[in-house]
């Protein structure tokens, strides 16, 4: 494996770890764990179309919505595709499933993530899209 491929593989694993923490934070309805994944200037668009600009707006929304969420914690996130726009910026397509006793819903988020100078990948521009049934 050449150096570029090894670096790419390490970055993909780091990105998958961020998505795993998103999943964990949602399962445990933990806003602090979730918010630690965001770039301070991040943009987040909810599945309902609400646009949140900056970590303060994302935090205010998340602290209201996540702890009060009505699912029972059964949610999964799977990285489907990673496109490196440049070495430190990646578009990450995710499959999100909320599993309930009577119903299941699916989301198709797109996370644009950026690698920071310290090597951490952070959520930078994200669109959380609900998938219509049928």
JSON list of C-alpha atoms in Angstrom, two decimals:
[
{"chain": "A", "resi": 1, "resn": "UNK", "atom": "CA", "xyz": [0.00, 0.00, 0.00]},
{"chain": "A", "resi": 2, "resn": "UNK", "atom": "CA", "xyz": [1.47, 3.37, -0.94]},
{"chain": "A", "resi": 3, "resn": "UNK", "atom": "CA", "xyz": [1.53, 6.29, 1.48]},
{"chain": "A", "resi": 4, "resn": "UNK", "atom": "CA", "xyz": [-1.46, 8.04, -0.14]},
{"chain": "A", "resi": 5, "resn": "UNK", "atom": "CA", "xyz": [-3.57, 4.88, 0.07]},
{"chain": "A", "resi": 6, "resn": "UNK", "atom": "CA", "xyz": [-2.57, 4.30, 3.69]},
{"chain": "A", "resi": 7, "resn": "UNK", "atom": "CA", "xyz": [-3.46, 7.89, 4.59]},
{"chain": "A", "resi": 8, "resn": "UNK", "atom": "CA", "xyz": [-6.77, 7.57, 2.75]},
{"chain": "A", "resi": 9, "resn": "UNK", "atom": "CA", "xyz": [-7.56, 4.35, 4.61]},
{"chain": "A", "resi": 10, "resn": "UNK", "atom": "CA", "xyz": [-6.73, 6.00, 7.95]},
{"chain": "A", "resi": 11, "resn": "UNK", "atom": "CA", "xyz": [-8.93, 9.00, 7.08]},
{"chain": "A", "resi": 12, "resn": "UNK", "atom": "CA", "xyz": [-11.82, 6.73, 6.07]},
{"chain": "A", "resi": 13, "resn": "UNK", "atom": "CA", "xyz": [-11.53, 4.88, 9.38]},
{"chain": "A", "resi": 14, "resn": "UNK", "atom": "CA", "xyz": [-11.48, 8.19, 11.27]},
{"chain": "A", "resi": 15, "resn": "UNK", "atom": "CA", "xyz": [-14.56, 9.36, 9.35]},
{"chain": "A", "resi": 16, "resn": "UNK", "atom": "CA", "xyz": [-16.35, 6.08, 10.11]},
{"chain": "A", "resi": 17, "resn": "UNK", "atom": "CA", "xyz": [-15.51, 6.60, 13.78]},
{"chain": "A", "resi": 18, "resn": "UNK", "atom": "CA", "xyz": [-17.16, 10.05, 13.73]},
{"chain": "A", "resi": 19, "resn": "UNK", "atom": "CA", "xyz": [-20.29, 8.48, 12.25]},
{"chain": "A", "resi": 20, "resn": "UNK", "atom": "CA", "xyz": [-20.15, 5.76, 14.93]},
{"chain": "A", "resi": 21, "resn": "UNK", "atom": "CA", "xyz": [-20.10, 8.49, 17.59]},
{"chain": "A", "resi": 22, "resn": "UNK", "atom": "CA", "xyz": [-23.08, 10.16, 15.89]},
{"chain": "A", "resi": 23, "resn": "UNK", "atom": "CA", "xyz": [-24.90, 6.82, 16.19]},
{"chain": "A", "resi": 24, "resn": "UNK", "atom": "CA", "xyz": [-23.88, 6.39, 19.84]},
{"chain": "A", "resi": 25, "resn": "UNK", "atom": "CA", "xyz": [-24.93, 9.93, 20.74]},
{"chain": "A", "resi": 26, "resn": "UNK", "atom": "CA", "xyz": [-28.32, 9.41, 19.09]},
{"chain": "A", "resi": 27, "resn": "UNK", "atom": "CA", "xyz": [-28.86, 6.01, 20.74]},
{"chain": "A", "resi": 28, "resn": "UNK", "atom": "CA", "xyz": [-28.10, 7.53, 24.14]},
{"chain": "A", "resi": 29, "resn": "UNK", "atom": "CA", "xyz": [-29.75, 10.88, 23.38]},
{"chain": "A", "resi": 30, "resn": "UNK", "atom": "CA", "xyz": [-26.54, 12.63, 24.44]},
{"chain": "A", "resi": 31, "resn": "UNK", "atom": "CA", "xyz": [-26.36, 16.18, 23.07]},
{"chain": "A", "resi": 32, "resn": "UNK", "atom": "CA", "xyz": [-22.86, 16.87, 24.43]},
{"chain": "A", "resi": 33, "resn": "UNK", "atom": "CA", "xyz": [-21.36, 13.85, 22.71]},
{"chain": "A", "resi": 34, "resn": "UNK", "atom": "CA", "xyz": [-23.10, 14.84, 19.45]},
{"chain": "A", "resi": 35, "resn": "UNK", "atom": "CA", "xyz": [-22.12, 18.51, 19.61]},
{"chain": "A", "resi": 36, "resn": "UNK", "atom": "CA", "xyz": [-18.44, 17.68, 20.20]},
{"chain": "A", "resi": 37, "resn": "UNK", "atom": "CA", "xyz": [-18.36, 16.39, 16.59]},
{"chain": "A", "resi": 38, "resn": "UNK", "atom": "CA", "xyz": [-19.08, 19.79, 14.98]},
{"chain": "A", "resi": 39, "resn": "UNK", "atom": "CA", "xyz": [-16.84, 22.46, 13.54]},
{"chain": "A", "resi": 40, "resn": "UNK", "atom": "CA", "xyz": [-17.61, 25.79, 15.31]},
{"chain": "A", "resi": 41, "resn": "UNK", "atom": "CA", "xyz": [-18.83, 27.33, 12.03]},
{"chain": "A", "resi": 42, "resn": "UNK", "atom": "CA", "xyz": [-20.83, 24.28, 10.95]},
{"chain": "A", "resi": 43, "resn": "UNK", "atom": "CA", "xyz": [-24.07, 24.39, 9.01]},
{"chain": "A", "resi": 44, "resn": "UNK", "atom": "CA", "xyz": [-26.75, 21.77, 9.76]},
{"chain": "A", "resi": 45, "resn": "UNK", "atom": "CA", "xyz": [-30.02, 21.31, 7.89]},
{"chain": "A", "resi": 46, "resn": "UNK", "atom": "CA", "xyz": [-32.48, 19.07, 9.72]},
{"chain": "A", "resi": 47, "resn": "UNK", "atom": "CA", "xyz": [-34.65, 16.45, 8.03]},
{"chain": "A", "resi": 48, "resn": "UNK", "atom": "CA", "xyz": [-37.51, 18.93, 8.41]},
{"chain": "A", "resi": 49, "resn": "UNK", "atom": "CA", "xyz": [-35.60, 21.61, 6.51]},
{"chain": "A", "resi": 50, "resn": "UNK", "atom": "CA", "xyz": [-34.62, 23.83, 9.46]},
{"chain": "A", "resi": 51, "resn": "UNK", "atom": "CA", "xyz": [-31.26, 25.49, 8.71]},
{"chain": "A", "resi": 52, "resn": "UNK", "atom": "CA", "xyz": [-28.94, 25.93, 11.67]},
{"chain": "A", "resi": 53, "resn": "UNK", "atom": "CA", "xyz": [-25.81, 28.04, 11.18]},
{"chain": "A", "resi": 54, "resn": "UNK", "atom": "CA", "xyz": [-22.98, 27.84, 13.69]},
{"chain": "A", "resi": 55, "resn": "UNK", "atom": "CA", "xyz": [-22.42, 25.62, 16.69]},
{"chain": "A", "resi": 56, "resn": "UNK", "atom": "CA", "xyz": [-24.51, 27.82, 19.01]},
{"chain": "A", "resi": 57, "resn": "UNK", "atom": "CA", "xyz": [-27.63, 27.40, 16.85]},
{"chain": "A", "resi": 58, "resn": "UNK", "atom": "CA", "xyz": [-26.98, 23.68, 16.39]},
{"chain": "A", "resi": 59, "resn": "UNK", "atom": "CA", "xyz": [-26.48, 23.29, 20.15]},
{"chain": "A", "resi": 60, "resn": "UNK", "atom": "CA", "xyz": [-29.67, 25.17, 21.04]},
{"chain": "A", "resi": 61, "resn": "UNK", "atom": "CA", "xyz": [-31.72, 22.99, 18.69]},
{"chain": "A", "resi": 62, "resn": "UNK", "atom": "CA", "xyz": [-30.00, 19.73, 19.70]},
{"chain": "A", "resi": 63, "resn": "UNK", "atom": "CA", "xyz": [-30.38, 20.35, 23.45]},
{"chain": "A", "resi": 64, "resn": "UNK", "atom": "CA", "xyz": [-34.13, 20.86, 22.95]},
{"chain": "A", "resi": 65, "resn": "UNK", "atom": "CA", "xyz": [-34.80, 18.03, 20.52]},
{"chain": "A", "resi": 66, "resn": "UNK", "atom": "CA", "xyz": [-32.42, 15.15, 21.21]},
{"chain": "A", "resi": 67, "resn": "UNK", "atom": "CA", "xyz": [-33.16, 14.43, 24.90]},
{"chain": "A", "resi": 68, "resn": "UNK", "atom": "CA", "xyz": [-36.91, 14.66, 24.19]},
{"chain": "A", "resi": 69, "resn": "UNK", "atom": "CA", "xyz": [-36.82, 12.43, 21.10]},
{"chain": "A", "resi": 70, "resn": "UNK", "atom": "CA", "xyz": [-39.60, 9.84, 21.07]},
{"chain": "A", "resi": 71, "resn": "UNK", "atom": "CA", "xyz": [-37.69, 6.87, 19.64]},
{"chain": "A", "resi": 72, "resn": "UNK", "atom": "CA", "xyz": [-36.50, 4.17, 22.00]},
{"chain": "A", "resi": 73, "resn": "UNK", "atom": "CA", "xyz": [-32.82, 4.48, 21.12]},
{"chain": "A", "resi": 74, "resn": "UNK", "atom": "CA", "xyz": [-32.73, 1.95, 18.31]},
{"chain": "A", "resi": 75, "resn": "UNK", "atom": "CA", "xyz": [-31.02, 3.88, 15.56]},
{"chain": "A", "resi": 76, "resn": "UNK", "atom": "CA", "xyz": [-28.20, 2.88, 13.25]},
{"chain": "A", "resi": 77, "resn": "UNK", "atom": "CA", "xyz": [-25.88, 4.85, 10.98]},
{"chain": "A", "resi": 78, "resn": "UNK", "atom": "CA", "xyz": [-23.91, 3.25, 8.15]},
{"chain": "A", "resi": 79, "resn": "UNK", "atom": "CA", "xyz": [-21.31, 4.96, 5.98]},
{"chain": "A", "resi": 80, "resn": "UNK", "atom": "CA", "xyz": [-22.22, 4.15, 2.38]},
{"chain": "A", "resi": 81, "resn": "UNK", "atom": "CA", "xyz": [-19.71, 6.26, 0.47]},
{"chain": "A", "resi": 82, "resn": "UNK", "atom": "CA", "xyz": [-16.84, 8.67, 1.11]},
{"chain": "A", "resi": 83, "resn": "UNK", "atom": "CA", "xyz": [-15.81, 11.14, -1.58]},
{"chain": "A", "resi": 84, "resn": "UNK", "atom": "CA", "xyz": [-12.64, 13.12, -0.87]},
{"chain": "A", "resi": 85, "resn": "UNK", "atom": "CA", "xyz": [-13.23, 16.57, -2.35]},
{"chain": "A", "resi": 86, "resn": "UNK", "atom": "CA", "xyz": [-9.66, 17.36, -1.35]},
{"chain": "A", "resi": 87, "resn": "UNK", "atom": "CA", "xyz": [-7.40, 15.57, 1.17]},
{"chain": "A", "resi": 88, "resn": "UNK", "atom": "CA", "xyz": [-8.88, 17.40, 4.16]},
{"chain": "A", "resi": 89, "resn": "UNK", "atom": "CA", "xyz": [-12.53, 17.61, 3.02]},
{"chain": "A", "resi": 90, "resn": "UNK", "atom": "CA", "xyz": [-14.86, 14.66, 2.45]},
{"chain": "A", "resi": 91, "resn": "UNK", "atom": "CA", "xyz": [-18.50, 14.23, 1.47]},
{"chain": "A", "resi": 92, "resn": "UNK", "atom": "CA", "xyz": [-19.88, 11.28, 3.42]},
{"chain": "A", "resi": 93, "resn": "UNK", "atom": "CA", "xyz": [-23.15, 9.58, 2.45]},
{"chain": "A", "resi": 94, "resn": "UNK", "atom": "CA", "xyz": [-24.81, 7.83, 5.37]},
{"chain": "A", "resi": 95, "resn": "UNK", "atom": "CA", "xyz": [-27.78, 5.50, 5.77]},
{"chain": "A", "resi": 96, "resn": "UNK", "atom": "CA", "xyz": [-29.72, 6.18, 8.96]},
{"chain": "A", "resi": 97, "resn": "UNK", "atom": "CA", "xyz": [-32.39, 3.82, 10.29]},
{"chain": "A", "resi": 98, "resn": "UNK", "atom": "CA", "xyz": [-34.72, 4.46, 13.21]},
{"chain": "A", "resi": 99, "resn": "UNK", "atom": "CA", "xyz": [-36.17, 1.17, 14.37]},
{"chain": "A", "resi": 100, "resn": "UNK", "atom": "CA", "xyz": [-39.35, 1.17, 16.42]},
{"chain": "A", "resi": 101, "resn": "UNK", "atom": "CA", "xyz": [-41.65, -1.57, 17.63]},
{"chain": "A", "resi": 102, "resn": "UNK", "atom": "CA", "xyz": [-44.36, -0.52, 15.16]},
{"chain": "A", "resi": 103, "resn": "UNK", "atom": "CA", "xyz": [-42.51, 1.44, 12.50]},
{"chain": "A", "resi": 104, "resn": "UNK", "atom": "CA", "xyz": [-39.19, 2.08, 10.85]},
{"chain": "A", "resi": 105, "resn": "UNK", "atom": "CA", "xyz": [-37.98, 5.27, 9.23]},
{"chain": "A", "resi": 106, "resn": "UNK", "atom": "CA", "xyz": [-34.95, 5.95, 7.10]},
{"chain": "A", "resi": 107, "resn": "UNK", "atom": "CA", "xyz": [-32.75, 8.96, 6.59]},
{"chain": "A", "resi": 108, "resn": "UNK", "atom": "CA", "xyz": [-30.09, 9.67, 3.97]},
{"chain": "A", "resi": 109, "resn": "UNK", "atom": "CA", "xyz": [-27.79, 12.26, 5.53]},
{"chain": "A", "resi": 110, "resn": "UNK", "atom": "CA", "xyz": [-24.91, 13.86, 3.68]},
{"chain": "A", "resi": 111, "resn": "UNK", "atom": "CA", "xyz": [-22.08, 15.00, 5.95]},
{"chain": "A", "resi": 112, "resn": "UNK", "atom": "CA", "xyz": [-19.37, 17.25, 4.58]},
{"chain": "A", "resi": 113, "resn": "UNK", "atom": "CA", "xyz": [-16.52, 16.76, 7.01]},
{"chain": "A", "resi": 114, "resn": "UNK", "atom": "CA", "xyz": [-13.22, 18.61, 7.35]},
{"chain": "A", "resi": 115, "resn": "UNK", "atom": "CA", "xyz": [-9.98, 17.39, 8.87]},
{"chain": "A", "resi": 116, "resn": "UNK", "atom": "CA", "xyz": [-8.59, 19.81, 11.42]},
{"chain": "A", "resi": 117, "resn": "UNK", "atom": "CA", "xyz": [-4.91, 20.65, 11.96]},
{"chain": "A", "resi": 118, "resn": "UNK", "atom": "CA", "xyz": [-4.88, 18.22, 14.91]},
{"chain": "A", "resi": 119, "resn": "UNK", "atom": "CA", "xyz": [-6.11, 15.40, 12.63]},
{"chain": "A", "resi": 120, "resn": "UNK", "atom": "CA", "xyz": [-9.70, 15.24, 13.92]},
{"chain": "A", "resi": 121, "resn": "UNK", "atom": "CA", "xyz": [-12.51, 15.05, 11.37]},
{"chain": "A", "resi": 122, "resn": "UNK", "atom": "CA", "xyz": [-15.46, 17.33, 12.21]},
{"chain": "A", "resi": 123, "resn": "UNK", "atom": "CA", "xyz": [-18.97, 17.71, 10.82]},
{"chain": "A", "resi": 124, "resn": "UNK", "atom": "CA", "xyz": [-18.89, 20.94, 8.84]},
{"chain": "A", "resi": 125, "resn": "UNK", "atom": "CA", "xyz": [-21.88, 21.15, 6.45]},
{"chain": "A", "resi": 126, "resn": "UNK", "atom": "CA", "xyz": [-24.61, 18.55, 6.87]},
{"chain": "A", "resi": 127, "resn": "UNK", "atom": "CA", "xyz": [-28.01, 17.83, 5.37]},
{"chain": "A", "resi": 128, "resn": "UNK", "atom": "CA", "xyz": [-30.23, 15.31, 7.15]},
{"chain": "A", "resi": 129, "resn": "UNK", "atom": "CA", "xyz": [-32.74, 14.08, 4.57]},
{"chain": "A", "resi": 130, "resn": "UNK", "atom": "CA", "xyz": [-35.72, 11.88, 5.40]},
{"chain": "A", "resi": 131, "resn": "UNK", "atom": "CA", "xyz": [-36.40, 9.07, 2.93]},
{"chain": "A", "resi": 132, "resn": "UNK", "atom": "CA", "xyz": [-40.04, 8.86, 1.86]},
{"chain": "A", "resi": 133, "resn": "UNK", "atom": "CA", "xyz": [-41.66, 5.48, 2.37]},
{"chain": "A", "resi": 134, "resn": "UNK", "atom": "CA", "xyz": [-42.60, 3.52, -0.73]}
]
